[in-house]
mmCIF file of C-alpha atoms in Angstrom:
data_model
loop_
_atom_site.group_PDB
_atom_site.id
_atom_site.type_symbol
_atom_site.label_atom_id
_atom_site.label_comp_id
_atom_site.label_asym_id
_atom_site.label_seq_id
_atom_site.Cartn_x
_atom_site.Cartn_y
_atom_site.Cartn_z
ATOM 1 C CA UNK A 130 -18.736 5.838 -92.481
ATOM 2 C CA UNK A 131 -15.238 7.761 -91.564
ATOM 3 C CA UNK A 132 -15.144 5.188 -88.689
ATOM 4 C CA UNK A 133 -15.709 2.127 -90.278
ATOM 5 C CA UNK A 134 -13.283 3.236 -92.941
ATOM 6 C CA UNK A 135 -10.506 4.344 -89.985
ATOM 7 C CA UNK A 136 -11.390 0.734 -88.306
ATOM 8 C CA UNK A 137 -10.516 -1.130 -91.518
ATOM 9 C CA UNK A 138 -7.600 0.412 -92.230
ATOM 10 C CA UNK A 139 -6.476 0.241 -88.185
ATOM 11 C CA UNK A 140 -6.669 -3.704 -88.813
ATOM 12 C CA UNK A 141 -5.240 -3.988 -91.694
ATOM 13 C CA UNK A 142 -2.353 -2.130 -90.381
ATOM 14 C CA UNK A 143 -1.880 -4.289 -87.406
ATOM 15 C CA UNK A 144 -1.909 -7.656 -89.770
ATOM 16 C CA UNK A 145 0.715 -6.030 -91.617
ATOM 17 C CA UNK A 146 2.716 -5.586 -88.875
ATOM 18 C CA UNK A 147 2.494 -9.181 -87.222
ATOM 19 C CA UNK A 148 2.736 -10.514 -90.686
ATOM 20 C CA UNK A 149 6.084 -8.293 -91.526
ATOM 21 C CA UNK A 150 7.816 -9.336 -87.960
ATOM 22 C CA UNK A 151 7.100 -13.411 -88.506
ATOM 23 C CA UNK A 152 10.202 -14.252 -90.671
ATOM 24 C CA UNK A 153 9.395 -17.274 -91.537
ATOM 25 C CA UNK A 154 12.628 -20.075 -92.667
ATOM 26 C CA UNK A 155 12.891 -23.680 -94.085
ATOM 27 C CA UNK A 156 15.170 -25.926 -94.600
ATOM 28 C CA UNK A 157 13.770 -29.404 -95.809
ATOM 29 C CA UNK A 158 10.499 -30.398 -93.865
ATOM 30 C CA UNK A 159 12.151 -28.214 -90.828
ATOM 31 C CA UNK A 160 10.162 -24.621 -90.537
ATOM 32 C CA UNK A 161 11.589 -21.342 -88.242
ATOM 33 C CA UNK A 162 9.095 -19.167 -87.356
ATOM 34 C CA UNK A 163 9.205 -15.484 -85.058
ATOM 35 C CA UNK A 164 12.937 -15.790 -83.916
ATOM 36 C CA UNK A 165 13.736 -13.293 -81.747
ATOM 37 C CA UNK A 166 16.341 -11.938 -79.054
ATOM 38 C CA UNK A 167 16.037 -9.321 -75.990
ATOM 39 C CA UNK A 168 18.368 -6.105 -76.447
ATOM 40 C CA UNK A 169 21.240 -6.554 -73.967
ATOM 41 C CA UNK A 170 21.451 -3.897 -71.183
ATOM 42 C CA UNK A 171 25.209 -1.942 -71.068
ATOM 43 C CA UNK A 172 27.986 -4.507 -69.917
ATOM 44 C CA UNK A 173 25.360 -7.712 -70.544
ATOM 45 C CA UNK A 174 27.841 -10.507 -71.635
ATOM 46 C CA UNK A 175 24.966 -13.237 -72.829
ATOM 47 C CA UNK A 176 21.686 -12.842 -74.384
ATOM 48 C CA UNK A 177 18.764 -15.903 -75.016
ATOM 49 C CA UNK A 178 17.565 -16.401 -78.264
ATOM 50 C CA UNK A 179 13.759 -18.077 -78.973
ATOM 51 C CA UNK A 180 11.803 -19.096 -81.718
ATOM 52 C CA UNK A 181 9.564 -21.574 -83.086
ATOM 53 C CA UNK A 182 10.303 -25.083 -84.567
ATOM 54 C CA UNK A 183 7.584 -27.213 -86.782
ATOM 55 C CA UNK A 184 8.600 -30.317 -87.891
ATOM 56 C CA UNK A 185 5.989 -31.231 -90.427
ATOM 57 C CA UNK A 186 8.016 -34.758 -92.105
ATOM 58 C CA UNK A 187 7.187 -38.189 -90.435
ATOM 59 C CA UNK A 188 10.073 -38.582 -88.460
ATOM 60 C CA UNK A 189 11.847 -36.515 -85.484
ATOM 61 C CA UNK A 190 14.695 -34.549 -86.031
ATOM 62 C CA UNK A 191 17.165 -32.395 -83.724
ATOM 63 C CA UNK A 192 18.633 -28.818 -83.709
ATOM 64 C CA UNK A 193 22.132 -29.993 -82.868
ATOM 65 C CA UNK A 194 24.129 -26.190 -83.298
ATOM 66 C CA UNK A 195 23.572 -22.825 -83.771
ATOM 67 C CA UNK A 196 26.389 -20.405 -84.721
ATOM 68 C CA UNK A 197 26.866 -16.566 -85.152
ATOM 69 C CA UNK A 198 29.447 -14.153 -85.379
ATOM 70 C CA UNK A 199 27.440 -12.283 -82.619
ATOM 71 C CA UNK A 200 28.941 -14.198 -80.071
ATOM 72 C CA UNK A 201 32.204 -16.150 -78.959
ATOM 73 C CA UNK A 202 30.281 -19.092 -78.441
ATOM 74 C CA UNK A 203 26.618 -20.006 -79.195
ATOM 75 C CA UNK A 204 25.449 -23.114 -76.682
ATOM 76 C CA UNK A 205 21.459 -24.300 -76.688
ATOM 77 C CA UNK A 206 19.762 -25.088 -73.082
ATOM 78 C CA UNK A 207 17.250 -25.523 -71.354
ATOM 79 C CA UNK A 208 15.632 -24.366 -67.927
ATOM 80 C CA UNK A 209 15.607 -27.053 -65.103
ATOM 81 C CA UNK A 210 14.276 -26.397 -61.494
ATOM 82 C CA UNK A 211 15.572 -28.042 -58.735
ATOM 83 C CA UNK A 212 14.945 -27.487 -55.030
ATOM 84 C CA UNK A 213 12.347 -24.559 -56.326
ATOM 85 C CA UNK A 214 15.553 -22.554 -57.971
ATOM 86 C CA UNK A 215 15.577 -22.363 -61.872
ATOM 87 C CA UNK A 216 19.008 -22.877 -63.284
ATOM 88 C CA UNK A 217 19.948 -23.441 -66.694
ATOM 89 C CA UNK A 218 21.450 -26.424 -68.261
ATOM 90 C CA UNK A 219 23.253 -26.399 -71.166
ATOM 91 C CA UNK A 220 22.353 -29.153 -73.870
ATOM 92 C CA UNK A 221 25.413 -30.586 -75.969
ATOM 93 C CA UNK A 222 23.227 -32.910 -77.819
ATOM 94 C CA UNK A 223 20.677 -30.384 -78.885
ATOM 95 C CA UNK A 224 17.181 -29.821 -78.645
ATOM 96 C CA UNK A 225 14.435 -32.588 -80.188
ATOM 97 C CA UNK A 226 12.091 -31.705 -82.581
ATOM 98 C CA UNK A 227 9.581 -34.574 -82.965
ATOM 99 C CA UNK A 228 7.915 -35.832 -86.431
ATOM 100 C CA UNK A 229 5.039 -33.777 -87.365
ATOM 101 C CA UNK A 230 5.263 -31.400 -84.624
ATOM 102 C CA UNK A 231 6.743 -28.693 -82.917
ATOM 103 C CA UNK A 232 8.994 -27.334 -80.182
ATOM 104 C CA UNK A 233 8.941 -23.980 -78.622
ATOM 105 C CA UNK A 234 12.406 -22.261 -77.097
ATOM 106 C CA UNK A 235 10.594 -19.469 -75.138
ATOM 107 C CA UNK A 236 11.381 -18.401 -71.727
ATOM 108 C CA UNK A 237 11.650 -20.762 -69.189
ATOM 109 C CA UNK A 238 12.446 -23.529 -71.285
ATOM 110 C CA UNK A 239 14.501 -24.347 -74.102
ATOM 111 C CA UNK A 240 16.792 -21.444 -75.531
ATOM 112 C CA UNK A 241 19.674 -20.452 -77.658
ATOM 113 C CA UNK A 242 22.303 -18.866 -75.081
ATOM 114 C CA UNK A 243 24.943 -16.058 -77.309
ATOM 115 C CA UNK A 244 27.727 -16.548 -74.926
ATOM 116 C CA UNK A 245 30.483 -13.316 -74.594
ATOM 117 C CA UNK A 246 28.952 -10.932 -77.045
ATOM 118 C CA UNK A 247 30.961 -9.409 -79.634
ATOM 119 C CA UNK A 248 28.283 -6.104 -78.901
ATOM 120 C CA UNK A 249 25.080 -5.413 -77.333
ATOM 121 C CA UNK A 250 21.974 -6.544 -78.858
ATOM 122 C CA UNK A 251 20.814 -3.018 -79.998
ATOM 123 C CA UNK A 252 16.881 -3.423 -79.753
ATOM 124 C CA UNK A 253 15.173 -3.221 -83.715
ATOM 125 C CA UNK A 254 18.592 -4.768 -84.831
ATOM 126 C CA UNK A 255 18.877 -8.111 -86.232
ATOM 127 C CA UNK A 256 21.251 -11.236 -85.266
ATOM 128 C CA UNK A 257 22.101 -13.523 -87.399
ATOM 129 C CA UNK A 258 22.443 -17.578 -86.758
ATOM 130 C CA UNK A 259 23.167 -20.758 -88.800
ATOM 131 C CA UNK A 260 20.974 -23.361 -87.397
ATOM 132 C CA UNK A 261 22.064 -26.957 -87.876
ATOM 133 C CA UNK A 262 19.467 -30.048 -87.783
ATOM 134 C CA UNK A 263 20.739 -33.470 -87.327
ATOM 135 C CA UNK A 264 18.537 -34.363 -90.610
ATOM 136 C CA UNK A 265 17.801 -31.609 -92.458
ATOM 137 C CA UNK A 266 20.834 -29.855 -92.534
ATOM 138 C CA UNK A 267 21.702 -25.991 -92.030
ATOM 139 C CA UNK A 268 19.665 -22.875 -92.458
ATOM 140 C CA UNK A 269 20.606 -18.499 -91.949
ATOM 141 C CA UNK A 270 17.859 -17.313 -89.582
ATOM 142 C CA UNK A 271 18.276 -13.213 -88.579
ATOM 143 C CA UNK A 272 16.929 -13.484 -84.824
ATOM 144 C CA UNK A 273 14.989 -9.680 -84.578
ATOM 145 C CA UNK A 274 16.102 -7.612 -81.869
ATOM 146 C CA UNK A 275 13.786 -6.882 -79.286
ATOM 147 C CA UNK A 276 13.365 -4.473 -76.540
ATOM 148 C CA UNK A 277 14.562 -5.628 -73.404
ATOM 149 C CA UNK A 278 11.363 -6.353 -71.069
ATOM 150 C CA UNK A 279 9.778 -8.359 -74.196
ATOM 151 C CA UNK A 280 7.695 -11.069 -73.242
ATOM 152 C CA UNK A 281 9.342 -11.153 -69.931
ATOM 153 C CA UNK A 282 7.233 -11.917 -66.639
ATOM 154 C CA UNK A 283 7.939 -15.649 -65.972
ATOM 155 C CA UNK A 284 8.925 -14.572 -62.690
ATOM 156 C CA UNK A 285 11.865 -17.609 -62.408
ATOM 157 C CA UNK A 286 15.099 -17.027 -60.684
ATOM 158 C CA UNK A 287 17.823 -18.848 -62.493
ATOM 159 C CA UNK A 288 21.556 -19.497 -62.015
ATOM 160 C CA UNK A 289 24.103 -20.229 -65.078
#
């Protein structure tokens, strides 16, 4: 009995957690879900932000900006490869988000690059970011602060 009592509560422990780091945001039909950053290592001038995007109206919209005081400038991009190297390419017209559906900035892909941090990304910290859609206007997000290996082990090479 002890066990299957100690089992319950194990699980119920764990939803709590994923549940409590998912900070989920909205701003009209546009919904922000697990945004997140790596801590920066000493002397790191950029970190990459990532997150998920759901777009549940019927027609597409665009993340256009993201700003924070975190950084000198904030820039969204994407990952290109050409000739077998990975380099990054920065977006000035944003990122899509189609109608009723979703985009993923992960690594490897699309991203939100903090350009000349103000400080490191301290790891259990939190960043915060105005996003700006072409439609549905601005929303605060607080990217969490993550340690720095986190979800890492794309293997890519890139060049800024």
């Amino acid at each position: 009995m002890k066990l299957r009592q100690w089992t319950l509560m194990a699980a119920l422990g764990l939803c709590a957690a994923t549940s409590a780091w998912a900070v989920d945001y909205k701003v009209g039909q546009i919904e922000i879900d697990d945004a997140w950053v790596r801590a920066t290592a000493p002397g790191q001038p950029n970190g990459a932000g990532y997150m998920e995007i759901d777009n549940d109206a019927k027609t597409a919209d665009r993340l256009v900006s993201v700003t924070s005081d975190a950084a000198e400038r904030v820039e969204l991009h994407t990952v290109q490869t050409e000739n077998g190297v990975a380099r990054m390419r920065h977006l000035p017209d944003g990122i899509p988000v189609p109608a009723d559906g979703e985009v993923k900035l992960a690594p490897g892909g699309y991203h939100v690059m903090f350009l000349k941090l103000k400080q490191p990304f301290t790891e259990g910290a939190e960043v915060p970011a105005t996003l700006k859609f072409e439609h549905a206007g601005e929303v605060a997000v607080k990217f969490k602060v993550m340690p720095i290996g986190h979800n890492a082990g794309h293997g890519m090479h890139m060049k800024h």
